[in-house]
């Protein structure tokens, strides 16, 4: 990832030490209640920033000036990279932001048909909140701090919905209840592995870098769809790849899966391109939603 500096919960990691330091932190820290690790989320923002229009970038920079009005000095929101992780930061203030916890996911059991709006009462799920926050962001009649908060929720939730286990599971809280070894690292869980070490390895091993300007043809292939489509993609990946890969069986819906498993090196290598594609799609789709929100005129209605 070159020599860029990134922030992680109050301290900085710089230069070539990024991958090694984050790998250590991923193993050393207990699994947090968030989707995708800090690194993967911020990379989706980097991809988006490399692919938005110049006028979108300028409009976004003007919104960041309203950060002080949010009243969250412990959770910075000065850049698009900050925006990708701000909703996870404010979640820790449960008295103020606890109501947003359900917005970060919407799982469908992998052995049942995918119904995007099932279990989304009152719009309290990730798909509804992506759409809602884009509309708020696009509404120039609203105060800048309201739109800035919406920007952060939108970009974060687009990242979240691309992590497969936030859309598909098998009665295990999105893999959180499946103790899983990651190569030689024991005692993690399947969800945390896809959040952290797997995503980090996928990003740092990508050639060319995932953070780059993509061609129009690449954006046409990777950036399409609406929130319900993205949730369906993640659910299908959980059903067709994540669980079969982790448990070495294609019959995941015909059998009870054990509570413990292990990802071998071969399993990890097979999963890397899947993770790379999801991170890339998330970044390019964030860019598209930002361009749409900041474009002149009313936001075009979407049909789910």
Tab-separated table of C-alpha atoms in Angstrom:
chain	number	residue	atom	x	y	z
A	1	UNK	CA	0.000	0.000	0.000
A	2	UNK	CA	2.978	2.306	-0.426
A	3	UNK	CA	3.864	4.730	2.330
A	4	UNK	CA	0.484	6.170	3.238
A	5	UNK	CA	-0.229	6.762	6.936
A	6	UNK	CA	-3.435	5.458	8.454
A	7	UNK	CA	-5.053	6.076	11.842
A	8	UNK	CA	-6.199	3.272	14.091
A	9	UNK	CA	-8.108	4.207	17.240
A	10	UNK	CA	-5.937	7.076	18.308
A	11	UNK	CA	-2.492	6.119	17.023
A	12	UNK	CA	-0.734	6.009	13.695
A	13	UNK	CA	0.918	3.282	11.647
A	14	UNK	CA	3.056	4.435	8.748
A	15	UNK	CA	4.965	3.259	5.715
A	16	UNK	CA	6.022	-0.333	5.065
A	17	UNK	CA	5.054	-1.373	8.601
A	18	UNK	CA	1.341	-1.246	7.744
A	19	UNK	CA	0.790	-4.891	6.814
A	20	UNK	CA	2.951	-6.340	9.586
A	21	UNK	CA	1.498	-4.126	12.302
A	22	UNK	CA	-2.077	-4.747	11.266
A	23	UNK	CA	-1.487	-8.481	11.030
A	24	UNK	CA	-0.214	-8.440	14.614
A	25	UNK	CA	-3.149	-6.346	15.817
A	26	UNK	CA	-5.629	-8.598	14.062
A	27	UNK	CA	-4.378	-11.638	15.925
A	28	UNK	CA	-3.762	-9.866	19.243
A	29	UNK	CA	-7.067	-8.055	19.645
A	30	UNK	CA	-10.398	-9.739	20.429
A	31	UNK	CA	-13.007	-9.665	17.700
A	32	UNK	CA	-14.781	-6.284	17.736
A	33	UNK	CA	-18.460	-5.760	17.012
A	34	UNK	CA	-17.983	-4.321	13.554
A	35	UNK	CA	-17.886	-5.381	9.946
A	36	UNK	CA	-14.666	-5.479	8.035
A	37	UNK	CA	-11.608	-4.325	9.895
A	38	UNK	CA	-10.342	-0.749	9.994
A	39	UNK	CA	-7.901	-1.446	7.160
A	40	UNK	CA	-10.438	-2.895	4.715
A	41	UNK	CA	-12.920	-0.112	5.377
A	42	UNK	CA	-10.368	2.641	4.823
A	43	UNK	CA	-9.182	1.025	1.607
A	44	UNK	CA	-12.729	1.127	0.228
A	45	UNK	CA	-12.596	4.866	0.867
A	46	UNK	CA	-9.239	5.148	-0.885
A	47	UNK	CA	-10.630	3.320	-3.922
A	48	UNK	CA	-13.673	5.583	-3.944
A	49	UNK	CA	-11.586	8.746	-3.676
A	50	UNK	CA	-9.447	7.646	-6.620
A	51	UNK	CA	-12.574	7.243	-8.762
A	52	UNK	CA	-14.940	10.100	-7.894
A	53	UNK	CA	-15.396	13.146	-10.089
A	54	UNK	CA	-13.419	16.296	-9.234
A	55	UNK	CA	-16.608	18.216	-8.475
A	56	UNK	CA	-17.700	15.449	-6.110
A	57	UNK	CA	-14.381	15.703	-4.297
A	58	UNK	CA	-14.731	19.468	-3.958
A	59	UNK	CA	-18.300	19.246	-2.649
A	60	UNK	CA	-17.280	16.555	-0.176
A	61	UNK	CA	-14.437	18.680	1.143
A	62	UNK	CA	-16.876	21.501	1.834
A	63	UNK	CA	-19.050	19.142	3.904
A	64	UNK	CA	-16.111	18.047	6.044
A	65	UNK	CA	-15.891	21.624	7.359
A	66	UNK	CA	-19.064	20.886	9.341
A	67	UNK	CA	-17.362	18.183	11.406
A	68	UNK	CA	-17.344	20.278	14.569
A	69	UNK	CA	-21.144	20.382	14.601
A	70	UNK	CA	-21.389	16.589	14.959
A	71	UNK	CA	-20.226	16.674	18.570
A	72	UNK	CA	-17.999	13.587	18.204
A	73	UNK	CA	-14.454	14.859	18.916
A	74	UNK	CA	-13.304	11.349	19.847
A	75	UNK	CA	-14.390	10.101	16.397
A	76	UNK	CA	-12.864	12.264	13.680
A	77	UNK	CA	-14.718	12.918	10.445
A	78	UNK	CA	-12.345	15.088	8.425
A	79	UNK	CA	-11.723	12.823	5.404
A	80	UNK	CA	-13.387	10.120	3.367
A	81	UNK	CA	-11.084	7.621	5.060
A	82	UNK	CA	-12.439	8.786	8.427
A	83	UNK	CA	-15.982	8.422	7.095
A	84	UNK	CA	-15.478	4.747	6.317
A	85	UNK	CA	-14.930	3.943	10.013
A	86	UNK	CA	-16.807	6.747	11.833
A	87	UNK	CA	-20.034	4.715	12.320
A	88	UNK	CA	-18.085	1.956	14.093
A	89	UNK	CA	-16.362	4.545	16.268
A	90	UNK	CA	-19.567	6.270	17.420
A	91	UNK	CA	-21.267	2.919	18.076
A	92	UNK	CA	-19.173	2.652	21.229
A	93	UNK	CA	-21.231	5.557	22.674
A	94	UNK	CA	-24.268	3.350	23.183
A	95	UNK	CA	-26.344	5.968	24.987
A	96	UNK	CA	-26.226	8.159	21.883
A	97	UNK	CA	-25.659	5.847	18.934
A	98	UNK	CA	-26.775	2.409	20.140
A	99	UNK	CA	-29.870	2.602	17.943
A	100	UNK	CA	-27.622	2.341	14.866
A	101	UNK	CA	-26.314	-1.159	15.724
A	102	UNK	CA	-28.942	-2.930	13.595
A	103	UNK	CA	-28.056	-0.775	10.603
A	104	UNK	CA	-24.747	-2.559	9.995
A	105	UNK	CA	-26.126	-5.868	8.700
A	106	UNK	CA	-29.134	-7.825	7.433
A	107	UNK	CA	-28.514	-11.534	7.292
A	108	UNK	CA	-30.524	-14.212	5.513
A	109	UNK	CA	-29.877	-17.882	6.334
A	110	UNK	CA	-27.925	-19.330	3.419
A	111	UNK	CA	-30.313	-22.267	3.176
A	112	UNK	CA	-33.393	-20.069	2.732
A	113	UNK	CA	-34.401	-17.871	-0.222
A	114	UNK	CA	-32.951	-14.374	-0.155
A	115	UNK	CA	-35.565	-11.753	0.656
A	116	UNK	CA	-33.902	-8.337	0.877
A	117	UNK	CA	-36.563	-6.567	2.927
A	118	UNK	CA	-37.396	-9.357	5.356
A	119	UNK	CA	-36.340	-8.590	8.949
A	120	UNK	CA	-35.915	-4.884	8.233
A	121	UNK	CA	-38.617	-3.320	10.440
A	122	UNK	CA	-38.881	0.426	10.115
A	123	UNK	CA	-35.874	0.522	7.807
A	124	UNK	CA	-33.554	-0.667	10.578
A	125	UNK	CA	-31.192	-2.688	8.415
A	126	UNK	CA	-28.228	-2.038	6.210
A	127	UNK	CA	-30.015	-2.014	2.845
A	128	UNK	CA	-32.568	0.594	3.879
A	129	UNK	CA	-29.921	2.736	5.556
A	130	UNK	CA	-27.683	2.833	2.464
A	131	UNK	CA	-30.597	4.180	0.440
A	132	UNK	CA	-31.844	6.513	3.182
A	133	UNK	CA	-28.473	8.087	3.838
A	134	UNK	CA	-27.757	8.645	0.166
A	135	UNK	CA	-31.024	10.567	-0.095
A	136	UNK	CA	-30.130	12.668	2.954
A	137	UNK	CA	-26.667	13.363	1.548
A	138	UNK	CA	-28.151	14.476	-1.764
A	139	UNK	CA	-30.630	16.895	-0.158
A	140	UNK	CA	-28.959	20.315	-0.319
A	141	UNK	CA	-31.750	21.863	1.757
A	142	UNK	CA	-30.481	20.037	4.842
A	143	UNK	CA	-27.769	21.376	7.175
A	144	UNK	CA	-24.207	20.426	6.268
A	145	UNK	CA	-23.644	18.443	9.476
A	146	UNK	CA	-26.751	16.325	8.801
A	147	UNK	CA	-25.527	15.568	5.292
A	148	UNK	CA	-22.000	14.833	6.562
A	149	UNK	CA	-23.304	12.303	9.062
A	150	UNK	CA	-25.307	10.684	6.253
A	151	UNK	CA	-22.189	10.527	4.070
A	152	UNK	CA	-20.342	8.597	6.762
A	153	UNK	CA	-23.165	6.145	7.334
A	154	UNK	CA	-23.624	5.575	3.608
A	155	UNK	CA	-19.992	4.853	2.791
A	156	UNK	CA	-19.536	2.636	5.836
A	157	UNK	CA	-22.647	0.583	5.159
A	158	UNK	CA	-21.708	0.052	1.523
A	159	UNK	CA	-18.485	-1.452	2.852
A	160	UNK	CA	-20.343	-3.562	5.398
A	161	UNK	CA	-22.818	-5.035	2.919
A	162	UNK	CA	-19.946	-6.301	0.756
A	163	UNK	CA	-18.533	-8.446	3.575
A	164	UNK	CA	-20.294	-11.753	2.795
A	165	UNK	CA	-21.062	-12.764	6.365
A	166	UNK	CA	-23.090	-9.628	6.964
A	167	UNK	CA	-25.666	-10.946	4.509
A	168	UNK	CA	-25.525	-14.736	4.796
A	169	UNK	CA	-25.139	-17.087	7.737
A	170	UNK	CA	-26.083	-20.525	9.035
A	171	UNK	CA	-27.584	-19.948	12.476
A	172	UNK	CA	-24.231	-18.710	13.779
A	173	UNK	CA	-24.495	-14.903	13.884
A	174	UNK	CA	-22.726	-14.462	10.588
A	175	UNK	CA	-19.953	-16.905	11.452
A	176	UNK	CA	-19.228	-15.353	14.853
A	177	UNK	CA	-20.156	-18.618	16.582
A	178	UNK	CA	-17.842	-20.786	14.421
A	179	UNK	CA	-14.448	-20.989	16.094
A	180	UNK	CA	-11.980	-21.064	13.211
A	181	UNK	CA	-8.212	-21.353	12.964
A	182	UNK	CA	-6.599	-19.091	10.392
A	183	UNK	CA	-3.618	-21.087	9.169
A	184	UNK	CA	-1.379	-21.379	12.219
A	185	UNK	CA	-3.358	-18.763	14.206
A	186	UNK	CA	-5.865	-20.585	16.463
A	187	UNK	CA	-9.039	-19.551	18.197
A	188	UNK	CA	-10.482	-16.869	15.929
A	189	UNK	CA	-13.931	-17.112	14.378
A	190	UNK	CA	-15.103	-17.264	10.780
A	191	UNK	CA	-16.612	-13.774	10.793
A	192	UNK	CA	-13.523	-12.155	12.290
A	193	UNK	CA	-11.258	-13.871	9.768
A	194	UNK	CA	-13.214	-12.449	6.840
A	195	UNK	CA	-13.302	-9.061	8.604
A	196	UNK	CA	-9.636	-8.815	9.365
A	197	UNK	CA	-6.721	-11.052	8.404
A	198	UNK	CA	-8.200	-12.395	5.173
A	199	UNK	CA	-9.231	-8.949	3.904
A	200	UNK	CA	-5.874	-7.474	4.907
A	201	UNK	CA	-3.946	-10.211	3.095
A	202	UNK	CA	-6.162	-9.831	0.040
A	203	UNK	CA	-5.550	-6.079	-0.086
A	204	UNK	CA	-1.812	-6.092	0.525
A	205	UNK	CA	-1.162	-8.935	-1.938
A	206	UNK	CA	-3.159	-7.420	-4.816
A	207	UNK	CA	-1.200	-6.726	-8.008
A	208	UNK	CA	-1.898	-4.151	-9.281
A	209	UNK	CA	-2.966	-2.301	-6.153
A	210	UNK	CA	-6.696	-2.215	-5.489
A	211	UNK	CA	-6.333	1.529	-4.872
A	212	UNK	CA	-6.112	3.021	-8.354
A	213	UNK	CA	-8.142	4.745	-11.030
A	214	UNK	CA	-10.308	2.132	-12.754
A	215	UNK	CA	-11.259	2.244	-16.417
A	216	UNK	CA	-14.798	2.941	-17.560
A	217	UNK	CA	-15.127	-0.701	-18.578
A	218	UNK	CA	-13.978	-1.895	-15.147
A	219	UNK	CA	-16.395	0.440	-13.398
A	220	UNK	CA	-19.232	-0.753	-15.645
A	221	UNK	CA	-18.474	-4.357	-14.671
A	222	UNK	CA	-17.914	-3.833	-10.947
A	223	UNK	CA	-19.865	-0.779	-9.804
A	224	UNK	CA	-23.420	-1.579	-10.879
A	225	UNK	CA	-26.521	-2.588	-8.970
A	226	UNK	CA	-28.423	-1.297	-5.940
A	227	UNK	CA	-28.196	-2.116	-2.249
A	228	UNK	CA	-30.485	-5.161	-2.460
A	229	UNK	CA	-28.327	-6.576	-5.265
A	230	UNK	CA	-25.177	-6.142	-3.192
A	231	UNK	CA	-26.744	-7.914	-0.234
A	232	UNK	CA	-27.847	-10.760	-2.488
A	233	UNK	CA	-24.311	-11.071	-3.888
A	234	UNK	CA	-22.845	-11.363	-0.388
A	235	UNK	CA	-25.481	-13.884	0.679
A	236	UNK	CA	-24.734	-16.012	-2.407
A	237	UNK	CA	-20.977	-15.843	-1.743
A	238	UNK	CA	-21.575	-17.020	1.832
A	239	UNK	CA	-23.683	-19.914	0.567
A	240	UNK	CA	-21.574	-20.925	-2.413
A	241	UNK	CA	-18.066	-20.148	-1.181
A	242	UNK	CA	-17.503	-19.020	2.414
A	243	UNK	CA	-19.118	-21.975	4.175
A	244	UNK	CA	-18.075	-24.655	1.639
A	245	UNK	CA	-14.510	-23.301	1.760
A	246	UNK	CA	-14.416	-23.275	5.554
A	247	UNK	CA	-15.968	-26.712	6.088
A	248	UNK	CA	-14.724	-28.580	2.996
A	249	UNK	CA	-18.187	-29.572	1.812
A	250	UNK	CA	-20.599	-28.474	-0.867
A	251	UNK	CA	-23.493	-29.885	1.151
A	252	UNK	CA	-23.648	-27.077	3.715
A	253	UNK	CA	-27.444	-27.076	3.639
A	254	UNK	CA	-27.764	-30.858	3.932
A	255	UNK	CA	-25.757	-31.276	7.122
A	256	UNK	CA	-25.111	-29.743	10.514
A	257	UNK	CA	-21.813	-27.911	10.517
A	258	UNK	CA	-19.412	-28.322	13.438
A	259	UNK	CA	-18.779	-25.456	15.814
A	260	UNK	CA	-15.069	-25.483	15.044
A	261	UNK	CA	-13.076	-25.595	11.821
A	262	UNK	CA	-9.820	-24.394	10.294
A	263	UNK	CA	-8.837	-22.540	7.144
A	264	UNK	CA	-5.798	-24.163	5.602
A	265	UNK	CA	-3.316	-22.226	3.518
A	266	UNK	CA	-5.073	-23.588	0.423
A	267	UNK	CA	-8.428	-22.366	1.723
A	268	UNK	CA	-6.975	-18.911	2.373
A	269	UNK	CA	-5.375	-18.648	-1.064
A	270	UNK	CA	-8.676	-19.640	-2.701
A	271	UNK	CA	-10.519	-16.949	-0.720
A	272	UNK	CA	-8.163	-14.070	-1.546
A	273	UNK	CA	-9.605	-13.187	-4.996
A	274	UNK	CA	-13.137	-13.340	-3.580
A	275	UNK	CA	-12.192	-10.841	-0.883
A	276	UNK	CA	-10.294	-8.642	-3.341
A	277	UNK	CA	-13.310	-8.392	-5.612
A	278	UNK	CA	-15.652	-7.462	-2.752
A	279	UNK	CA	-13.339	-4.706	-1.496
A	280	UNK	CA	-12.987	-3.351	-5.035
A	281	UNK	CA	-16.718	-3.466	-5.701
A	282	UNK	CA	-17.418	-1.679	-2.424
A	283	UNK	CA	-14.981	1.119	-3.235
A	284	UNK	CA	-16.271	1.666	-6.750
A	285	UNK	CA	-19.893	1.565	-5.625
A	286	UNK	CA	-19.155	4.123	-2.906
A	287	UNK	CA	-17.666	6.335	-5.627
A	288	UNK	CA	-20.767	5.936	-7.770
A	289	UNK	CA	-23.153	6.740	-4.917
A	290	UNK	CA	-21.124	9.812	-3.990
A	291	UNK	CA	-21.139	11.048	-7.585
A	292	UNK	CA	-24.901	10.525	-7.755
A	293	UNK	CA	-25.533	12.291	-4.450
A	294	UNK	CA	-23.460	15.352	-5.335
A	295	UNK	CA	-24.682	15.628	-8.929
A	296	UNK	CA	-26.884	18.653	-9.724
A	297	UNK	CA	-30.626	18.122	-9.491
A	298	UNK	CA	-32.737	15.672	-7.495
A	299	UNK	CA	-31.490	12.177	-6.746
A	300	UNK	CA	-32.968	9.597	-9.136
A	301	UNK	CA	-35.343	7.233	-7.349
A	302	UNK	CA	-34.195	3.614	-7.165
A	303	UNK	CA	-36.377	0.552	-7.330
A	304	UNK	CA	-35.541	-2.393	-5.084
